[in-house]
PDB file of C-alpha atoms in Angstrom:
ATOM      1  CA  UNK A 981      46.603  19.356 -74.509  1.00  0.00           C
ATOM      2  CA  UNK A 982      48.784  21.416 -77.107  1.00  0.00           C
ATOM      3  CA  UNK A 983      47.717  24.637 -78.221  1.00  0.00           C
ATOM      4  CA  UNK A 984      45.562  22.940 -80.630  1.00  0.00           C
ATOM      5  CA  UNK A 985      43.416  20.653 -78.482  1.00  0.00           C
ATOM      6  CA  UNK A 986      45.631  17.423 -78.974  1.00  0.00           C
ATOM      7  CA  UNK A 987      45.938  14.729 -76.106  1.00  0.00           C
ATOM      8  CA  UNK A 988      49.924  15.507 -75.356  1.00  0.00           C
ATOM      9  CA  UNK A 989      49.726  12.570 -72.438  1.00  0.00           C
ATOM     10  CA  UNK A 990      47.351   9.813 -70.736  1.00  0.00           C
ATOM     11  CA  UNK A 991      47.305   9.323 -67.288  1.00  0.00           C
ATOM     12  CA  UNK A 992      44.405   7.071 -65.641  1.00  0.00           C
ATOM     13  CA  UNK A 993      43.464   7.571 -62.100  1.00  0.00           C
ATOM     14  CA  UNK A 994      40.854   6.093 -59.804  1.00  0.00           C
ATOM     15  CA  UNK A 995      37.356   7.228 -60.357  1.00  0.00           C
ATOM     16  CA  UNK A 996      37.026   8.432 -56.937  1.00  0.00           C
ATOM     17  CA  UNK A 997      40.363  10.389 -56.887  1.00  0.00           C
ATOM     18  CA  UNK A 998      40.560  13.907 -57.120  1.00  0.00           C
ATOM     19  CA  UNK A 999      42.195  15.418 -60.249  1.00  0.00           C
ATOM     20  CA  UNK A1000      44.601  17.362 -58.476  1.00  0.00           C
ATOM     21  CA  UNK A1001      47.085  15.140 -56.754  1.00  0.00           C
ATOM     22  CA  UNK A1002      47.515  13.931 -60.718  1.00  0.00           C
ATOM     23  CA  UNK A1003      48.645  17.092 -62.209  1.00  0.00           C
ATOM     24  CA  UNK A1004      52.543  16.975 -61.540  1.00  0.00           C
ATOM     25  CA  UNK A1005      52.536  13.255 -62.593  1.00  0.00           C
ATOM     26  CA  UNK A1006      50.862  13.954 -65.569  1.00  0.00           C
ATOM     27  CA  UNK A1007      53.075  17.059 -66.487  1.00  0.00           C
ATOM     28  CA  UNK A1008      56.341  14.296 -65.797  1.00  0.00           C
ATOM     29  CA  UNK A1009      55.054  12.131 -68.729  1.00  0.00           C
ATOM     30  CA  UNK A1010      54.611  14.991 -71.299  1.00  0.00           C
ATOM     31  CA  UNK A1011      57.536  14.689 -73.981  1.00  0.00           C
ATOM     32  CA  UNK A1012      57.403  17.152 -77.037  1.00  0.00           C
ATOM     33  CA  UNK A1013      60.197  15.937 -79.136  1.00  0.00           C
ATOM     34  CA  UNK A1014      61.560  19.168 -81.376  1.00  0.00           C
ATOM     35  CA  UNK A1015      63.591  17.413 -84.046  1.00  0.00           C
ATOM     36  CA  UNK A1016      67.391  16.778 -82.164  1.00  0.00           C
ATOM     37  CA  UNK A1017      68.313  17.088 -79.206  1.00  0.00           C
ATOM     38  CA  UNK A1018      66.602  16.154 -75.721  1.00  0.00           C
ATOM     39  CA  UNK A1019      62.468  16.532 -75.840  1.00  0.00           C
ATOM     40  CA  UNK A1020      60.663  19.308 -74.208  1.00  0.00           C
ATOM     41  CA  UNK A1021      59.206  18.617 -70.866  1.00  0.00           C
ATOM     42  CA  UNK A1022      57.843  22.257 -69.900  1.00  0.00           C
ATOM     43  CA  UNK A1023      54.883  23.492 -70.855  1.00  0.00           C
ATOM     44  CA  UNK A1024      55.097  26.961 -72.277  1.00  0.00           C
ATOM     45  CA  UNK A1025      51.526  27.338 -70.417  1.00  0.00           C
ATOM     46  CA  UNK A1026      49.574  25.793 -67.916  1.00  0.00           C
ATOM     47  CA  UNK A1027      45.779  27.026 -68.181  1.00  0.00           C
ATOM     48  CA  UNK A1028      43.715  24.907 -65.423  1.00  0.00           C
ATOM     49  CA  UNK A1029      40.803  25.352 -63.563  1.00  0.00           C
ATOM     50  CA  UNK A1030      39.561  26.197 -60.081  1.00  0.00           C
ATOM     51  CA  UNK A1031      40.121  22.500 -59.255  1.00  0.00           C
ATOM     52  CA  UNK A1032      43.800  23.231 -59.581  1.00  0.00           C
ATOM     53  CA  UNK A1033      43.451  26.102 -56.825  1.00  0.00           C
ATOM     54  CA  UNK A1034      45.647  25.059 -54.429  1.00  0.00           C
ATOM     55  CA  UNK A1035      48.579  26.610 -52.817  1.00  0.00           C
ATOM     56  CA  UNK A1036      50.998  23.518 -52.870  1.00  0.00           C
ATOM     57  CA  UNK A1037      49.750  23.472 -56.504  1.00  0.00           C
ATOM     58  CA  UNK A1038      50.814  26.721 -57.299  1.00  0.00           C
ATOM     59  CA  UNK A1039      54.015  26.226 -55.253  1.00  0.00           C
ATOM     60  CA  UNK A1040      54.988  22.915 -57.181  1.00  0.00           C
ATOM     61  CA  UNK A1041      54.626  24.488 -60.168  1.00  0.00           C
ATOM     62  CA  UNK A1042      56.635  27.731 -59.834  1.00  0.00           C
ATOM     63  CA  UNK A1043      59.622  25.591 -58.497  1.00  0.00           C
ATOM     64  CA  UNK A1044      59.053  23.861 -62.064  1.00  0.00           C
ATOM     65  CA  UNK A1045      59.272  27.261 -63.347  1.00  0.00           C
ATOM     66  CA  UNK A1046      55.824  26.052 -65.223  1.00  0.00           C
ATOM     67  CA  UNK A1047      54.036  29.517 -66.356  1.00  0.00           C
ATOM     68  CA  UNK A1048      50.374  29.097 -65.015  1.00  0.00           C
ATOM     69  CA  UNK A1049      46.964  30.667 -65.274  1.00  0.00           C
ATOM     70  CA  UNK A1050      44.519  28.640 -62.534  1.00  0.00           C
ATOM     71  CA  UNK A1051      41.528  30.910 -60.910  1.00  0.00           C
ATOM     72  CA  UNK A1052      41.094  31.736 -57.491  1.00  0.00           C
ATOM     73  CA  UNK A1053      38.365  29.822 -55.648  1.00  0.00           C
ATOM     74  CA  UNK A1054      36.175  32.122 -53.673  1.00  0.00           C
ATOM     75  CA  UNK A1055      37.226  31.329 -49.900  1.00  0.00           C
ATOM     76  CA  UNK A1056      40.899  31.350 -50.909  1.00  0.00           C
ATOM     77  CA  UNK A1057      39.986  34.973 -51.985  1.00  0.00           C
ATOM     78  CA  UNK A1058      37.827  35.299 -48.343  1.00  0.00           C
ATOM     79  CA  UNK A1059      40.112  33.736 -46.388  1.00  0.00           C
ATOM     80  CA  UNK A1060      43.049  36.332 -48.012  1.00  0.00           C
ATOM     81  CA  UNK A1061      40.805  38.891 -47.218  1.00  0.00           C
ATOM     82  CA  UNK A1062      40.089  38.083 -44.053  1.00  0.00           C
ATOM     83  CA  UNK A1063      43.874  38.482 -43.004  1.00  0.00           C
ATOM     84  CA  UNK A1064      44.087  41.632 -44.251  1.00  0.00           C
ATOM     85  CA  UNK A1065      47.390  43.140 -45.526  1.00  0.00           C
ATOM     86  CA  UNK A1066      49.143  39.685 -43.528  1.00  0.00           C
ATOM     87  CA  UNK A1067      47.387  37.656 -46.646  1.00  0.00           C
ATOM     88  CA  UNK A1068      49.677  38.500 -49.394  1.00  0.00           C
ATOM     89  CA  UNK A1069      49.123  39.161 -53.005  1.00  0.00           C
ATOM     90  CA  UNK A1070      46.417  37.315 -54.883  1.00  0.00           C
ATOM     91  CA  UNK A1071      48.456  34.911 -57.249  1.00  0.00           C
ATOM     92  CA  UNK A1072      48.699  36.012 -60.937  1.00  0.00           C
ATOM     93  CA  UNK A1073      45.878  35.361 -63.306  1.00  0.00           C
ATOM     94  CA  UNK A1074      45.707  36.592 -66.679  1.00  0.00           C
ATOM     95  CA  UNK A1075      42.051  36.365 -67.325  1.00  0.00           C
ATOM     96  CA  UNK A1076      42.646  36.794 -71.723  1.00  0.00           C
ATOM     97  CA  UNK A1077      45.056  33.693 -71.351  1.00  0.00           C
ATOM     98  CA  UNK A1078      42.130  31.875 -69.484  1.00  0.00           C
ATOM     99  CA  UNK A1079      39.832  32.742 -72.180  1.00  0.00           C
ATOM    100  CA  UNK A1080      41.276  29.472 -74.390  1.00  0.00           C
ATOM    101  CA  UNK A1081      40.565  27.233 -71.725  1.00  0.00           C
ATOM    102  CA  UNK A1082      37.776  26.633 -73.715  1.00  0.00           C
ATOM    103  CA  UNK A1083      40.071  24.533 -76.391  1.00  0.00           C
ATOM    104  CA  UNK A1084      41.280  21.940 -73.233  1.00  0.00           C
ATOM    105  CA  UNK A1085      36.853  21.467 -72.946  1.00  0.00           C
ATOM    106  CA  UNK A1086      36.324  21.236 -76.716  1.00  0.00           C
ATOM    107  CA  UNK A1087      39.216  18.728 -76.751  1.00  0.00           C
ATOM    108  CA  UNK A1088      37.424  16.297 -73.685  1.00  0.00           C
ATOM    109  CA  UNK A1089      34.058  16.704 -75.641  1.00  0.00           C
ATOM    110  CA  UNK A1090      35.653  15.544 -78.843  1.00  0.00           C
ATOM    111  CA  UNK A1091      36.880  12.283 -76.237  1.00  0.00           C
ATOM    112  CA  UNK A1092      33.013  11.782 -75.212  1.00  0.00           C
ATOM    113  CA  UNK A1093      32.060  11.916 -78.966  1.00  0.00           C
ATOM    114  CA  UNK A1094      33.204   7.899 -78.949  1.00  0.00           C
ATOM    115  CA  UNK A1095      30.553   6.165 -77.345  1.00  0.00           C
ATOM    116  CA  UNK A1096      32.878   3.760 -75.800  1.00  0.00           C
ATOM    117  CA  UNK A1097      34.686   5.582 -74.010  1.00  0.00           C
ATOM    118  CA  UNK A1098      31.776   7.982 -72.623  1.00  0.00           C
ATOM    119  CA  UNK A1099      30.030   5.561 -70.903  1.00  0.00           C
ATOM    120  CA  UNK A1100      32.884   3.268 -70.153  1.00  0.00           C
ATOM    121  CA  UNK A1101      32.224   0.305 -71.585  1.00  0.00           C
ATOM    122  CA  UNK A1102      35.343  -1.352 -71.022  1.00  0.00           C
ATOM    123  CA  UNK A1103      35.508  -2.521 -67.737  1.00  0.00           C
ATOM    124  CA  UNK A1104      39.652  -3.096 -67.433  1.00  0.00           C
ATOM    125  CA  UNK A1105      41.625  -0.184 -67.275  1.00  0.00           C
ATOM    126  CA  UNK A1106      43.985  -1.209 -69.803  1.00  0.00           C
ATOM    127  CA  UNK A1107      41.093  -1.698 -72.143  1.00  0.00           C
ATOM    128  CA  UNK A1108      39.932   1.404 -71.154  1.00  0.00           C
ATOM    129  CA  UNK A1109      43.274   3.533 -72.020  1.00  0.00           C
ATOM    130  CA  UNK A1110      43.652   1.391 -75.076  1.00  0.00           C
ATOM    131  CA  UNK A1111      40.870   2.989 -76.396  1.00  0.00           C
ATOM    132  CA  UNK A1112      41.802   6.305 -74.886  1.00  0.00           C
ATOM    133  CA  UNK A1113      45.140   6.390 -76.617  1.00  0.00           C
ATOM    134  CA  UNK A1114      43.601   5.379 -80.011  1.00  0.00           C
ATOM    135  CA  UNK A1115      41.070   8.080 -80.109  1.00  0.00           C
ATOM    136  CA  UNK A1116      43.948  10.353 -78.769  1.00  0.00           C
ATOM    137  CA  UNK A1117      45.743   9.264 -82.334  1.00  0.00           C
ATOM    138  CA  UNK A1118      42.700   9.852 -84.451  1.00  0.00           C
ATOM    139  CA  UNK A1119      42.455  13.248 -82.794  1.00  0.00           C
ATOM    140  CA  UNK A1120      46.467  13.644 -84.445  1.00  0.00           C
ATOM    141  CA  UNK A1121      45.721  12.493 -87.522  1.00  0.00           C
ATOM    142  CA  UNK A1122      43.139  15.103 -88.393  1.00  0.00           C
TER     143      UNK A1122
END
């Protein structure tokens, strides 16, 4: 999502799956195109959720040199604890940043607005994202 809630990319995983082993795949396919030249790839700002939490997460991202704001989760906080001054800093989280996480939820309840794609109607996945990419439009055009 842009700054504004707009889709940027579409990625569709298995139902099962978790979201997090689709984050650096999904951040490949994001193109902002900035008039000439070669489009951005890099987010200025990646604002996730605890999901997101992981260390190889983190890692992957800061070799990106992605900037990032993802939460703690409460037993990587215990479990840095419980090493004591051998468990390192606590990673960086600016918690006024986090506050417009809010516009990446109002974006996926504007998505579950369409009835269709709520309760998945459409059976095929390329149906599916078909629809997904034309609501993502609609979402641009307003």
């Amino acid at each position: 999502m842009d700054g504004r809630g707009r889709p940027l990319s579409i990625l569709l995983s298995a139902g099962q799956a978790g979201d997090n082993p689709y984050l650096l795949p999904l951040l490949d396919t994001i193109a902002v195109h900035r008039g000439a030249g070669r489009p951005r790839s890099r987010p200025d700002m990646l604002i996730a959720d605890k999901g997101y939490a992981h260390d190889a997460t983190r890692a992957a991202l800061r070799r990106r040199r992605v900037r990032h704001t993802i939460p703690e989760r409460r037993d990587q906080i215990a479990r840095r604890a419980a090493k004591g001054s051998a468990g390192g800093r606590p990673p960086n989280f600016d918690p006024e940043i986090y506050k417009r996480r809010n516009v990446v939820e109002r974006c996926f309840n504007r998505l579950k607005h369409w009835r269709d794609l709520a309760t998945r109607y459409a059976k095929r996945a390329s149906i599916y994202r078909a629809c997904l990419v034309l609501i993502a439009a609609l979402i641009w055009l307003k």
